[in-house]
Amino acid sequence: MPNSFAELKRLWSLEILGAGKSFSWLRLLRRAYRGNSAHFLFWYRLAQYLYVQESRMLLSLAKTINKRLIRRHCVEIMLGAEIGEGFSIIHPMGIVIYRGTRIGRNCTLRQNTTIGSVEVDNQPIHIGDNVNIGAHTCIIGSGLRIGSNVKIGAMSFINRDVPDNCTYVTEKLGRVLNRPD
């Protein structure tokens, strides 16, 4: 989460403008209003920045921005979630991430992904660096660890730890039930 305004600008530059590009307010605002992903990331990073400031007014503003993002993009990433730099959302639709999630650097999410907890103790879910999460993936549990350099296939269900440097897919049974004779 960005704790300083300089860190916020660095994240915007990296995630919205692209690595290696010089920062320009005009270019940032143009990119933020052209695409859904850039628009979401711009406002979500701003809300994260405001959320960690020690001001009730800024906290209220952060919550208001987050509520509007949920309504506009159908993406609910709670403000307490810690998301590292290089975060990318390919199709910002139907994504839910609970506040106890710790995501490393260069994570890519696709549409309809849920990362949440089912336990009362709500231990954080840790996702490592360079993780690529496919569409319609559900990561549910308490205290789960997903390693670094992991690729998670589409429509996967994860409720246990995933080691580093692997590809994870949930096998589907391709059976026909009630076949007409």
Tab-separated table of C-alpha atoms in Angstrom:
chain	number	residue	atom	x	y	z
A	1	MET	CA	0.000	0.000	0.000
A	2	PRO	CA	1.311	3.456	-0.805
A	3	ASN	CA	2.251	5.298	2.381
A	4	SER	CA	3.608	8.442	0.727
A	5	PHE	CA	2.493	10.487	-2.240
A	6	ALA	CA	5.794	9.744	-4.007
A	7	GLU	CA	5.082	6.010	-3.633
A	8	LEU	CA	1.559	6.544	-5.027
A	9	LYS	CA	2.962	8.342	-8.086
A	10	ARG	CA	5.496	5.535	-8.573
A	11	LEU	CA	2.730	2.915	-8.499
A	12	TRP	CA	0.592	4.924	-10.935
A	13	SER	CA	3.578	5.321	-13.231
A	14	LEU	CA	4.367	1.608	-13.138
A	15	GLU	CA	0.834	0.207	-13.366
A	16	ILE	CA	-0.960	2.743	-15.546
A	17	LEU	CA	1.679	4.487	-17.651
A	18	GLY	CA	3.948	1.466	-18.011
A	19	ALA	CA	7.432	0.694	-16.756
A	20	GLY	CA	10.163	2.998	-17.983
A	21	LYS	CA	7.825	5.851	-18.973
A	22	SER	CA	8.325	9.278	-17.455
A	23	PHE	CA	5.534	10.548	-15.218
A	24	SER	CA	3.115	13.053	-16.698
A	25	TRP	CA	-0.153	14.089	-15.051
A	26	LEU	CA	-1.811	14.622	-18.432
A	27	ARG	CA	-0.768	11.193	-19.740
A	28	LEU	CA	-1.800	9.562	-16.451
A	29	LEU	CA	-5.291	11.071	-16.547
A	30	ARG	CA	-5.754	10.216	-20.232
A	31	ARG	CA	-4.792	6.591	-19.615
A	32	ALA	CA	-6.900	6.407	-16.441
A	33	TYR	CA	-10.035	7.439	-18.323
A	34	ARG	CA	-9.494	5.390	-21.482
A	35	GLY	CA	-9.616	1.854	-20.156
A	36	ASN	CA	-11.534	0.131	-17.394
A	37	SER	CA	-8.443	-1.501	-15.873
A	38	ALA	CA	-6.453	1.737	-15.771
A	39	HIS	CA	-9.464	3.646	-14.411
A	40	PHE	CA	-9.948	1.106	-11.640
A	41	LEU	CA	-6.251	0.964	-10.696
A	42	PHE	CA	-5.948	4.766	-10.636
A	43	TRP	CA	-8.829	5.221	-8.217
A	44	TYR	CA	-8.126	2.103	-6.151
A	45	ARG	CA	-4.505	3.122	-5.531
A	46	LEU	CA	-5.693	6.607	-4.545
A	47	ALA	CA	-8.236	5.082	-2.140
A	48	GLN	CA	-5.506	2.847	-0.660
A	49	TYR	CA	-3.282	5.890	-0.147
A	50	LEU	CA	-6.078	7.827	1.572
A	51	TYR	CA	-7.006	4.775	3.687
A	52	VAL	CA	-3.611	4.588	5.412
A	53	GLN	CA	-3.459	8.306	6.241
A	54	GLU	CA	-4.267	9.252	9.822
A	55	SER	CA	-7.309	11.359	9.125
A	56	ARG	CA	-10.968	10.471	9.612
A	57	MET	CA	-11.935	12.689	6.689
A	58	LEU	CA	-9.477	10.954	4.325
A	59	LEU	CA	-10.604	7.543	5.586
A	60	SER	CA	-14.199	8.489	4.797
A	61	LEU	CA	-13.163	9.704	1.344
A	62	ALA	CA	-11.282	6.435	0.723
A	63	LYS	CA	-14.375	4.414	1.618
A	64	THR	CA	-16.538	6.566	-0.657
A	65	ILE	CA	-14.141	6.083	-3.593
A	66	ASN	CA	-14.085	2.328	-2.953
A	67	LYS	CA	-17.902	2.111	-2.877
A	68	ARG	CA	-18.129	3.957	-6.197
A	69	LEU	CA	-15.531	1.641	-7.732
A	70	ILE	CA	-17.570	-1.360	-6.600
A	71	ARG	CA	-20.697	0.050	-8.236
A	72	ARG	CA	-18.978	1.054	-11.480
A	73	HIS	CA	-16.643	-1.905	-12.057
A	74	CYS	CA	-18.238	-4.702	-9.974
A	75	VAL	CA	-14.809	-5.192	-8.395
A	76	GLU	CA	-14.701	-5.343	-4.617
A	77	ILE	CA	-11.174	-5.186	-3.289
A	78	MET	CA	-11.414	-4.240	0.364
A	79	LEU	CA	-9.197	-1.374	1.423
A	80	GLY	CA	-7.245	-3.384	4.007
A	81	ALA	CA	-5.831	-5.721	1.350
A	82	GLU	CA	-2.097	-5.267	0.773
A	83	ILE	CA	-1.312	-5.407	-2.933
A	84	GLY	CA	2.245	-5.072	-4.200
A	85	GLU	CA	3.441	-3.086	-7.178
A	86	GLY	CA	2.812	-4.234	-10.725
A	87	PHE	CA	-0.773	-5.313	-9.968
A	88	SER	CA	-2.806	-5.945	-13.106
A	89	ILE	CA	-6.464	-6.732	-13.724
A	90	ILE	CA	-7.142	-7.998	-17.242
A	91	HIS	CA	-10.967	-7.751	-17.241
A	92	PRO	CA	-12.167	-5.813	-14.183
A	93	MET	CA	-15.468	-7.562	-13.531
A	94	GLY	CA	-16.684	-9.690	-10.635
A	95	ILE	CA	-13.450	-9.686	-8.604
A	96	VAL	CA	-13.698	-9.953	-4.813
A	97	ILE	CA	-10.668	-9.766	-2.497
A	98	TYR	CA	-11.087	-9.616	1.261
A	99	ARG	CA	-9.082	-7.293	3.477
A	100	GLY	CA	-6.804	-9.985	4.918
A	101	THR	CA	-5.118	-10.707	1.605
A	102	ARG	CA	-1.407	-10.009	1.059
A	103	ILE	CA	-0.495	-10.031	-2.632
A	104	GLY	CA	3.108	-9.747	-3.796
A	105	ARG	CA	4.571	-7.945	-6.781
A	106	ASN	CA	3.445	-8.382	-10.403
A	107	CYS	CA	0.211	-10.263	-9.767
A	108	THR	CA	-2.283	-10.601	-12.624
A	109	LEU	CA	-5.980	-11.258	-12.020
A	110	ARG	CA	-8.708	-12.074	-14.485
A	111	GLN	CA	-12.471	-11.678	-14.265
A	112	ASN	CA	-14.693	-13.359	-11.678
A	113	THR	CA	-11.931	-14.200	-9.222
A	114	THR	CA	-12.640	-14.516	-5.513
A	115	ILE	CA	-9.981	-14.461	-2.817
A	116	GLY	CA	-11.480	-14.750	0.645
A	117	SER	CA	-11.609	-16.382	4.029
A	118	VAL	CA	-14.146	-18.771	5.497
A	119	GLU	CA	-12.689	-19.067	8.985
A	120	VAL	CA	-13.628	-17.023	12.024
A	121	ASP	CA	-9.983	-16.244	12.848
A	122	ASN	CA	-9.420	-14.703	9.377
A	123	GLN	CA	-5.717	-15.399	9.061
A	124	PRO	CA	-4.329	-13.621	5.992
A	125	ILE	CA	-4.008	-15.277	2.617
A	126	HIS	CA	-0.490	-14.747	1.239
A	127	ILE	CA	0.049	-14.700	-2.512
A	128	GLY	CA	3.661	-14.503	-3.692
A	129	ASP	CA	5.335	-12.514	-6.447
A	130	ASN	CA	4.699	-13.055	-10.172
A	131	VAL	CA	1.432	-14.946	-9.744
A	132	ASN	CA	-0.952	-15.230	-12.703
A	133	ILE	CA	-4.534	-16.098	-11.715
A	134	GLY	CA	-6.952	-17.342	-14.375
A	135	ALA	CA	-10.610	-16.395	-14.815
A	136	HIS	CA	-13.311	-17.763	-12.524
A	137	THR	CA	-10.803	-18.841	-9.867
A	138	CYS	CA	-11.822	-19.196	-6.245
A	139	ILE	CA	-9.195	-19.043	-3.476
A	140	ILE	CA	-10.941	-19.689	-0.181
A	141	GLY	CA	-9.392	-20.471	3.180
A	142	SER	CA	-7.604	-19.088	6.182
A	143	GLY	CA	-3.840	-18.710	6.304
A	144	LEU	CA	-3.308	-20.037	2.768
A	145	ARG	CA	0.042	-19.516	1.058
A	146	ILE	CA	0.395	-19.380	-2.697
A	147	GLY	CA	4.043	-19.345	-3.687
A	148	SER	CA	5.880	-17.103	-6.101
A	149	ASN	CA	5.983	-17.699	-9.871
A	150	VAL	CA	2.714	-19.649	-9.825
A	151	LYS	CA	0.241	-19.899	-12.690
A	152	ILE	CA	-3.307	-20.763	-11.678
A	153	GLY	CA	-5.541	-22.105	-14.432
A	154	ALA	CA	-9.025	-20.853	-15.168
A	155	MET	CA	-11.907	-22.169	-13.076
A	156	SER	CA	-9.605	-23.454	-10.356
A	157	PHE	CA	-10.648	-23.906	-6.739
A	158	ILE	CA	-7.863	-23.525	-4.175
A	159	ASN	CA	-8.328	-24.326	-0.505
A	160	ARG	CA	-4.794	-25.463	0.374
A	161	ASP	CA	-1.250	-24.138	-0.019
A	162	VAL	CA	0.362	-24.011	-3.463
A	163	PRO	CA	4.187	-24.296	-3.669
A	164	ASP	CA	6.515	-21.954	-5.579
A	165	ASN	CA	7.230	-22.283	-9.309
A	166	CYS	CA	4.311	-24.428	-10.377
A	167	THR	CA	1.157	-24.432	-12.446
A	168	TYR	CA	-2.052	-25.242	-10.589
A	169	VAL	CA	-5.266	-26.429	-12.246
A	170	THR	CA	-8.319	-28.094	-10.782
A	171	GLU	CA	-9.207	-31.226	-12.664
A	172	LYS	CA	-12.766	-31.346	-13.868
A	173	LEU	CA	-14.628	-34.593	-14.280
A	174	GLY	CA	-16.019	-34.720	-17.793
A	175	ARG	CA	-18.960	-37.002	-17.122
A	176	VAL	CA	-22.386	-36.977	-18.691
A	177	LEU	CA	-25.085	-37.502	-16.110
A	178	ASN	CA	-28.557	-38.825	-16.970
A	179	ARG	CA	-27.671	-39.831	-20.517
A	180	PRO	CA	-30.774	-40.546	-22.593
A	181	ASP	CA	-30.668	-44.072	-24.047
